[in-house]
Short mmCIF file of N, CA and C in Angstrom, two decimals:
data_model
loop_
_atom_site.label_atom_id
_atom_site.label_comp_id
_atom_site.label_asym_id
_atom_site.label_seq_id
_atom_site.Cartn_x
_atom_site.Cartn_y
_atom_site.Cartn_z
N MET A 1 20.36 -1.97 -9.79
CA MET A 1 20.39 -2.13 -8.36
C MET A 1 19.88 -0.86 -7.68
N LEU A 2 19.18 -1.03 -6.62
CA LEU A 2 18.68 0.09 -5.84
C LEU A 2 19.84 0.72 -5.08
N SER A 3 19.95 2.03 -5.14
CA SER A 3 21.04 2.72 -4.44
C SER A 3 20.77 2.72 -2.93
N LYS A 4 21.84 2.93 -2.16
CA LYS A 4 21.67 3.02 -0.71
C LYS A 4 20.80 4.21 -0.36
N LYS A 5 20.93 5.28 -1.11
CA LYS A 5 20.12 6.47 -0.87
C LYS A 5 18.64 6.12 -0.92
N THR A 6 18.23 5.40 -1.95
CA THR A 6 16.82 5.02 -2.09
C THR A 6 16.40 4.03 -1.01
N LYS A 7 17.24 3.05 -0.78
CA LYS A 7 16.95 2.06 0.26
C LYS A 7 16.76 2.74 1.62
N TYR A 8 17.66 3.63 1.97
CA TYR A 8 17.58 4.32 3.25
C TYR A 8 16.39 5.29 3.29
N GLY A 9 16.09 5.91 2.16
CA GLY A 9 14.94 6.80 2.09
C GLY A 9 13.64 6.05 2.35
N ILE A 10 13.52 4.87 1.75
CA ILE A 10 12.33 4.04 1.97
C ILE A 10 12.26 3.59 3.43
N LYS A 11 13.40 3.19 3.99
CA LYS A 11 13.42 2.78 5.40
C LYS A 11 13.01 3.93 6.31
N ALA A 12 13.52 5.13 6.02
CA ALA A 12 13.19 6.30 6.85
C ALA A 12 11.71 6.65 6.75
N LEU A 13 11.18 6.67 5.54
CA LEU A 13 9.75 6.95 5.36
C LEU A 13 8.89 5.93 6.08
N SER A 14 9.28 4.68 5.99
CA SER A 14 8.54 3.60 6.64
C SER A 14 8.59 3.77 8.17
N TYR A 15 9.73 4.13 8.67
CA TYR A 15 9.88 4.35 10.12
C TYR A 15 8.96 5.48 10.57
N ILE A 16 8.98 6.58 9.82
CA ILE A 16 8.13 7.73 10.16
C ILE A 16 6.65 7.35 10.06
N ALA A 17 6.30 6.57 9.04
CA ALA A 17 4.90 6.15 8.86
C ALA A 17 4.41 5.32 10.04
N ARG A 18 5.28 4.48 10.57
CA ARG A 18 4.89 3.66 11.73
C ARG A 18 4.69 4.52 12.98
N LYS A 19 5.29 5.69 13.01
CA LYS A 19 5.17 6.61 14.15
C LYS A 19 4.05 7.62 13.93
N GLU A 20 3.35 7.54 12.81
CA GLU A 20 2.33 8.54 12.44
C GLU A 20 1.32 8.74 13.55
N GLY A 21 0.89 9.98 13.71
CA GLY A 21 -0.06 10.30 14.75
C GLY A 21 0.62 10.75 16.02
N LYS A 22 1.91 10.60 16.05
CA LYS A 22 2.69 11.03 17.20
C LYS A 22 3.47 12.28 16.79
N SER A 23 4.33 12.73 17.67
CA SER A 23 5.12 13.93 17.38
C SER A 23 6.15 13.65 16.27
N PRO A 24 6.70 14.71 15.68
CA PRO A 24 7.71 14.53 14.63
C PRO A 24 8.87 13.64 15.10
N VAL A 25 9.49 12.96 14.15
CA VAL A 25 10.55 12.00 14.45
C VAL A 25 11.90 12.65 14.12
N GLN A 26 12.81 12.59 15.05
CA GLN A 26 14.13 13.17 14.85
C GLN A 26 14.98 12.25 13.97
N ALA A 27 15.84 12.88 13.17
CA ALA A 27 16.73 12.13 12.29
C ALA A 27 17.63 11.19 13.10
N SER A 28 18.06 11.62 14.27
CA SER A 28 18.93 10.78 15.10
C SER A 28 18.23 9.49 15.53
N GLU A 29 16.93 9.57 15.78
CA GLU A 29 16.16 8.37 16.17
C GLU A 29 16.08 7.39 15.00
N ILE A 30 15.79 7.93 13.82
CA ILE A 30 15.72 7.08 12.62
C ILE A 30 17.08 6.46 12.34
N SER A 31 18.11 7.29 12.41
CA SER A 31 19.48 6.85 12.15
C SER A 31 19.87 5.68 13.04
N GLU A 32 19.59 5.82 14.32
CA GLU A 32 19.94 4.77 15.28
C GLU A 32 19.11 3.50 15.05
N SER A 33 17.82 3.67 14.86
CA SER A 33 16.93 2.53 14.70
C SER A 33 17.19 1.75 13.41
N GLU A 34 17.47 2.48 12.33
CA GLU A 34 17.62 1.85 11.01
C GLU A 34 19.09 1.63 10.60
N ASN A 35 20.01 1.99 11.49
CA ASN A 35 21.44 1.79 11.25
C ASN A 35 21.91 2.53 9.98
N ILE A 36 21.60 3.82 9.92
CA ILE A 36 21.95 4.66 8.78
C ILE A 36 22.80 5.82 9.30
N SER A 37 23.86 6.14 8.59
CA SER A 37 24.67 7.30 8.95
C SER A 37 23.77 8.53 9.05
N GLN A 38 23.86 9.25 10.17
CA GLN A 38 22.96 10.39 10.38
C GLN A 38 23.19 11.49 9.35
N LYS A 39 24.42 11.74 9.00
CA LYS A 39 24.72 12.79 8.02
C LYS A 39 24.10 12.44 6.66
N PHE A 40 24.27 11.20 6.23
CA PHE A 40 23.70 10.75 4.96
C PHE A 40 22.18 10.79 5.04
N LEU A 41 21.63 10.33 6.15
CA LEU A 41 20.18 10.33 6.33
C LEU A 41 19.61 11.74 6.27
N GLU A 42 20.27 12.69 6.88
CA GLU A 42 19.77 14.07 6.88
C GLU A 42 19.68 14.63 5.47
N SER A 43 20.64 14.28 4.60
CA SER A 43 20.56 14.75 3.21
C SER A 43 19.39 14.10 2.47
N ILE A 44 19.11 12.84 2.79
CA ILE A 44 17.97 12.14 2.18
C ILE A 44 16.66 12.74 2.67
N LEU A 45 16.56 12.98 3.97
CA LEU A 45 15.35 13.56 4.54
C LEU A 45 15.08 14.96 3.97
N LEU A 46 16.13 15.72 3.76
CA LEU A 46 16.00 17.04 3.15
C LEU A 46 15.43 16.93 1.74
N GLU A 47 15.94 15.97 0.97
CA GLU A 47 15.42 15.75 -0.39
C GLU A 47 13.96 15.32 -0.36
N LEU A 48 13.60 14.47 0.58
CA LEU A 48 12.20 14.03 0.71
C LEU A 48 11.30 15.19 1.15
N ARG A 49 11.85 16.09 1.94
CA ARG A 49 11.08 17.28 2.35
C ARG A 49 10.88 18.21 1.16
N LYS A 50 11.94 18.44 0.39
CA LYS A 50 11.84 19.31 -0.78
C LYS A 50 10.91 18.73 -1.84
N SER A 51 10.77 17.42 -1.87
CA SER A 51 9.92 16.75 -2.85
C SER A 51 8.47 16.66 -2.41
N GLY A 52 8.17 17.10 -1.21
CA GLY A 52 6.78 17.14 -0.76
C GLY A 52 6.29 15.90 -0.02
N PHE A 53 7.19 15.01 0.36
CA PHE A 53 6.77 13.84 1.13
C PHE A 53 6.76 14.13 2.62
N LEU A 54 7.73 14.94 3.06
CA LEU A 54 7.91 15.21 4.48
C LEU A 54 7.78 16.69 4.79
N GLY A 55 7.38 16.96 6.01
CA GLY A 55 7.45 18.29 6.57
C GLY A 55 8.43 18.21 7.73
N SER A 56 8.88 19.35 8.20
CA SER A 56 9.78 19.33 9.34
C SER A 56 9.42 20.44 10.31
N LYS A 57 9.77 20.20 11.55
CA LYS A 57 9.53 21.17 12.61
C LYS A 57 10.84 21.35 13.35
N LYS A 58 11.23 22.59 13.54
CA LYS A 58 12.49 22.88 14.24
C LYS A 58 12.24 23.04 15.73
N GLY A 59 13.33 22.95 16.47
CA GLY A 59 13.27 23.20 17.90
C GLY A 59 12.91 21.99 18.72
N LYS A 60 12.62 22.24 20.00
CA LYS A 60 12.28 21.16 20.92
C LYS A 60 11.03 20.44 20.43
N GLY A 61 11.09 19.13 20.39
CA GLY A 61 9.96 18.35 19.89
C GLY A 61 9.90 18.35 18.37
N GLY A 62 10.95 18.83 17.74
CA GLY A 62 10.99 18.89 16.28
C GLY A 62 11.38 17.58 15.65
N GLY A 63 11.38 17.59 14.33
CA GLY A 63 11.74 16.40 13.58
C GLY A 63 10.99 16.39 12.26
N TYR A 64 10.84 15.21 11.70
CA TYR A 64 10.19 15.04 10.40
C TYR A 64 8.87 14.30 10.56
N TYR A 65 7.92 14.65 9.70
CA TYR A 65 6.61 14.01 9.70
C TYR A 65 6.10 13.92 8.26
N LEU A 66 5.21 12.98 8.02
CA LEU A 66 4.62 12.82 6.69
C LEU A 66 3.64 13.94 6.42
N ILE A 67 3.69 14.48 5.22
CA ILE A 67 2.72 15.51 4.82
C ILE A 67 1.42 14.86 4.34
N LYS A 68 1.56 13.74 3.63
CA LYS A 68 0.39 13.01 3.13
C LYS A 68 0.19 11.76 3.99
N GLU A 69 -0.97 11.19 3.86
CA GLU A 69 -1.24 9.89 4.50
C GLU A 69 -0.34 8.84 3.84
N ALA A 70 0.16 7.90 4.64
CA ALA A 70 1.03 6.84 4.11
C ALA A 70 0.33 6.05 3.00
N LYS A 71 -0.98 5.89 3.09
CA LYS A 71 -1.73 5.14 2.08
C LYS A 71 -1.78 5.88 0.74
N ASP A 72 -1.47 7.18 0.74
CA ASP A 72 -1.50 7.98 -0.48
C ASP A 72 -0.12 8.16 -1.12
N ILE A 73 0.90 7.56 -0.53
CA ILE A 73 2.26 7.68 -1.07
C ILE A 73 2.61 6.37 -1.78
N LYS A 74 2.57 6.42 -3.11
CA LYS A 74 2.91 5.23 -3.91
C LYS A 74 4.42 5.08 -4.00
N MET A 75 4.86 3.85 -4.02
CA MET A 75 6.29 3.60 -4.06
C MET A 75 6.90 4.05 -5.40
N THR A 76 6.10 4.10 -6.45
CA THR A 76 6.63 4.62 -7.73
C THR A 76 7.11 6.06 -7.55
N ALA A 77 6.36 6.87 -6.83
CA ALA A 77 6.73 8.27 -6.63
C ALA A 77 8.01 8.39 -5.81
N VAL A 78 8.13 7.58 -4.77
CA VAL A 78 9.33 7.62 -3.93
C VAL A 78 10.56 7.20 -4.73
N ILE A 79 10.44 6.12 -5.48
CA ILE A 79 11.57 5.63 -6.28
C ILE A 79 11.98 6.68 -7.30
N ARG A 80 11.03 7.29 -7.97
CA ARG A 80 11.37 8.30 -8.99
C ARG A 80 12.08 9.51 -8.39
N VAL A 81 11.68 9.91 -7.20
CA VAL A 81 12.33 11.06 -6.55
C VAL A 81 13.76 10.72 -6.12
N LEU A 82 13.93 9.58 -5.51
CA LEU A 82 15.23 9.22 -4.95
C LEU A 82 16.18 8.55 -5.95
N GLU A 83 15.61 7.78 -6.85
CA GLU A 83 16.44 6.96 -7.75
C GLU A 83 16.46 7.49 -9.17
N GLY A 84 15.38 8.12 -9.59
CA GLY A 84 15.26 8.54 -10.98
C GLY A 84 14.35 7.58 -11.72
N PRO A 85 14.61 7.37 -13.00
CA PRO A 85 13.73 6.52 -13.81
C PRO A 85 13.62 5.09 -13.26
N ILE A 86 12.45 4.53 -13.41
CA ILE A 86 12.23 3.14 -13.02
C ILE A 86 12.71 2.19 -14.13
N ALA A 87 12.57 2.64 -15.37
CA ALA A 87 13.00 1.83 -16.52
C ALA A 87 14.51 1.63 -16.50
N MET A 88 14.94 0.47 -16.96
CA MET A 88 16.37 0.16 -16.96
C MET A 88 17.12 0.75 -18.15
N VAL A 89 16.41 1.08 -19.20
CA VAL A 89 17.02 1.74 -20.36
C VAL A 89 16.14 2.94 -20.74
N PRO A 90 16.74 4.00 -21.24
CA PRO A 90 15.97 5.22 -21.47
C PRO A 90 14.89 5.12 -22.54
N CYS A 91 15.04 4.19 -23.48
CA CYS A 91 14.08 4.10 -24.59
C CYS A 91 12.72 3.52 -24.18
N VAL A 92 12.61 3.02 -22.95
CA VAL A 92 11.31 2.51 -22.48
C VAL A 92 10.77 3.31 -21.29
N SER A 93 11.47 4.35 -20.90
CA SER A 93 11.05 5.16 -19.77
C SER A 93 9.82 5.97 -20.12
N LEU A 94 8.84 5.98 -19.22
CA LEU A 94 7.62 6.75 -19.44
C LEU A 94 7.83 8.23 -19.13
N ASN A 95 8.68 8.53 -18.16
CA ASN A 95 8.88 9.92 -17.74
C ASN A 95 10.21 10.52 -18.18
N TYR A 96 11.17 9.69 -18.55
CA TYR A 96 12.50 10.16 -18.91
C TYR A 96 12.95 9.59 -20.26
N TYR A 97 12.03 9.46 -21.18
CA TYR A 97 12.31 8.82 -22.47
C TYR A 97 13.45 9.51 -23.23
N GLU A 98 14.33 8.69 -23.79
CA GLU A 98 15.36 9.12 -24.73
C GLU A 98 15.62 7.96 -25.67
N THR A 99 15.98 8.26 -26.90
CA THR A 99 16.36 7.18 -27.80
C THR A 99 17.75 6.68 -27.40
N CYS A 100 18.02 5.43 -27.71
CA CYS A 100 19.33 4.87 -27.44
C CYS A 100 20.27 5.18 -28.60
N ASP A 101 21.48 5.56 -28.30
CA ASP A 101 22.46 5.93 -29.32
C ASP A 101 22.81 4.77 -30.25
N ASP A 102 22.79 3.56 -29.73
CA ASP A 102 23.26 2.40 -30.49
C ASP A 102 22.15 1.63 -31.20
N CYS A 103 20.94 2.17 -31.21
CA CYS A 103 19.81 1.42 -31.76
C CYS A 103 19.16 2.19 -32.92
N PRO A 104 19.22 1.66 -34.12
CA PRO A 104 18.64 2.36 -35.26
C PRO A 104 17.10 2.38 -35.26
N ASP A 105 16.47 1.33 -34.70
CA ASP A 105 15.01 1.27 -34.68
C ASP A 105 14.55 0.46 -33.47
N GLU A 106 14.03 1.13 -32.47
CA GLU A 106 13.64 0.44 -31.24
C GLU A 106 12.49 -0.54 -31.42
N HIS A 107 11.72 -0.39 -32.49
CA HIS A 107 10.61 -1.31 -32.74
C HIS A 107 11.10 -2.72 -33.11
N TYR A 108 12.34 -2.83 -33.54
CA TYR A 108 12.91 -4.13 -33.91
C TYR A 108 14.01 -4.56 -32.94
N CYS A 109 14.12 -3.88 -31.83
CA CYS A 109 15.18 -4.16 -30.86
C CYS A 109 14.68 -5.15 -29.82
N SER A 110 15.39 -6.26 -29.68
CA SER A 110 15.00 -7.29 -28.71
C SER A 110 15.18 -6.80 -27.27
N VAL A 111 16.16 -5.97 -27.03
CA VAL A 111 16.37 -5.43 -25.68
C VAL A 111 15.19 -4.53 -25.31
N HIS A 112 14.76 -3.70 -26.25
CA HIS A 112 13.64 -2.79 -26.03
C HIS A 112 12.38 -3.57 -25.63
N LYS A 113 12.10 -4.62 -26.37
CA LYS A 113 10.90 -5.42 -26.09
C LYS A 113 10.96 -6.06 -24.70
N LEU A 114 12.12 -6.58 -24.35
CA LEU A 114 12.30 -7.20 -23.04
C LEU A 114 12.18 -6.17 -21.92
N MET A 115 12.80 -5.02 -22.11
CA MET A 115 12.81 -3.99 -21.08
C MET A 115 11.43 -3.35 -20.88
N ILE A 116 10.59 -3.36 -21.88
CA ILE A 116 9.20 -2.91 -21.70
C ILE A 116 8.50 -3.83 -20.72
N GLN A 117 8.73 -5.13 -20.86
CA GLN A 117 8.11 -6.09 -19.93
C GLN A 117 8.64 -5.90 -18.51
N VAL A 118 9.94 -5.68 -18.39
CA VAL A 118 10.54 -5.47 -17.07
C VAL A 118 9.99 -4.18 -16.45
N ARG A 119 9.92 -3.11 -17.24
CA ARG A 119 9.37 -1.84 -16.76
C ARG A 119 7.93 -2.01 -16.28
N ASP A 120 7.12 -2.66 -17.10
CA ASP A 120 5.71 -2.83 -16.76
C ASP A 120 5.53 -3.67 -15.49
N ALA A 121 6.33 -4.71 -15.34
CA ALA A 121 6.25 -5.54 -14.14
C ALA A 121 6.69 -4.74 -12.91
N SER A 122 7.74 -3.95 -13.06
CA SER A 122 8.21 -3.12 -11.95
C SER A 122 7.17 -2.08 -11.57
N LEU A 123 6.59 -1.42 -12.57
CA LEU A 123 5.56 -0.42 -12.31
C LEU A 123 4.34 -1.03 -11.62
N LYS A 124 4.00 -2.24 -12.00
CA LYS A 124 2.85 -2.91 -11.38
C LYS A 124 3.11 -3.13 -9.90
N VAL A 125 4.27 -3.67 -9.56
CA VAL A 125 4.60 -3.95 -8.16
C VAL A 125 4.71 -2.64 -7.37
N LEU A 126 5.46 -1.69 -7.89
CA LEU A 126 5.66 -0.43 -7.17
C LEU A 126 4.37 0.39 -7.09
N GLY A 127 3.57 0.34 -8.14
CA GLY A 127 2.31 1.09 -8.17
C GLY A 127 1.24 0.51 -7.27
N GLU A 128 1.33 -0.78 -7.01
CA GLU A 128 0.34 -1.43 -6.15
C GLU A 128 0.72 -1.36 -4.67
N ASN A 129 1.90 -0.86 -4.37
CA ASN A 129 2.35 -0.77 -2.99
C ASN A 129 2.50 0.68 -2.58
N THR A 130 1.96 0.99 -1.42
CA THR A 130 2.07 2.32 -0.86
C THR A 130 2.99 2.26 0.36
N LEU A 131 3.30 3.42 0.88
CA LEU A 131 4.10 3.48 2.09
C LEU A 131 3.38 2.76 3.24
N ALA A 132 2.08 2.87 3.29
CA ALA A 132 1.31 2.17 4.32
C ALA A 132 1.47 0.66 4.20
N ASP A 133 1.46 0.17 2.96
CA ASP A 133 1.61 -1.28 2.73
C ASP A 133 2.96 -1.78 3.22
N ILE A 134 4.03 -1.10 2.84
CA ILE A 134 5.36 -1.60 3.21
C ILE A 134 5.64 -1.38 4.69
N SER A 135 5.05 -0.35 5.27
CA SER A 135 5.21 -0.13 6.71
C SER A 135 4.49 -1.22 7.48
N GLN A 136 3.34 -1.66 6.95
CA GLN A 136 2.58 -2.74 7.57
C GLN A 136 3.35 -4.05 7.49
N PHE A 137 4.06 -4.30 6.36
CA PHE A 137 4.87 -5.52 6.23
C PHE A 137 5.84 -5.61 7.41
N GLN A 138 6.48 -4.50 7.69
CA GLN A 138 7.49 -4.49 8.74
C GLN A 138 6.84 -4.66 10.11
N GLN A 139 5.72 -4.02 10.34
CA GLN A 139 5.03 -4.17 11.62
C GLN A 139 4.60 -5.61 11.82
N ASP A 140 4.10 -6.24 10.76
CA ASP A 140 3.67 -7.64 10.86
C ASP A 140 4.85 -8.55 11.20
N SER A 141 6.02 -8.32 10.57
CA SER A 141 7.17 -9.18 10.82
C SER A 141 7.73 -8.95 12.22
N VAL A 142 7.62 -7.74 12.75
CA VAL A 142 8.09 -7.44 14.11
C VAL A 142 7.21 -8.15 15.13
N LYS A 143 5.91 -8.25 14.85
CA LYS A 143 4.97 -8.88 15.78
C LYS A 143 5.17 -10.39 15.88
N LYS A 144 5.72 -11.00 14.83
CA LYS A 144 5.88 -12.46 14.81
C LYS A 144 6.99 -12.94 15.70
#
């Protein structure tokens, strides 16, 4: 299951992306619009800033802004920063691989084979979607 931290991080990034080209967005504005606790949101925004997705400006007119273009931010990168591995078990993770303690040979493990398919399908969906794509989904649904 996706954690609230990741869900809220994606919502915040999407909100900021929709405001792109304008002045930085304050955490309080995002918090109110997306119904996220401001204190929790601020810790998420700080993590996204430290990870290189966001920049921040202090003072009057300050807030958070995207460092990269929304079209260049793949959802795989966002998920990995906020959630960790995309794979459901460590023996199929591309970036966080570990052998499973209970499995003598992963080449003959039915769970391993299934989880490779799940990982690959997840990577395909997340890799084909950028922040611009998901921000556009929301804009399209708001217009309807």
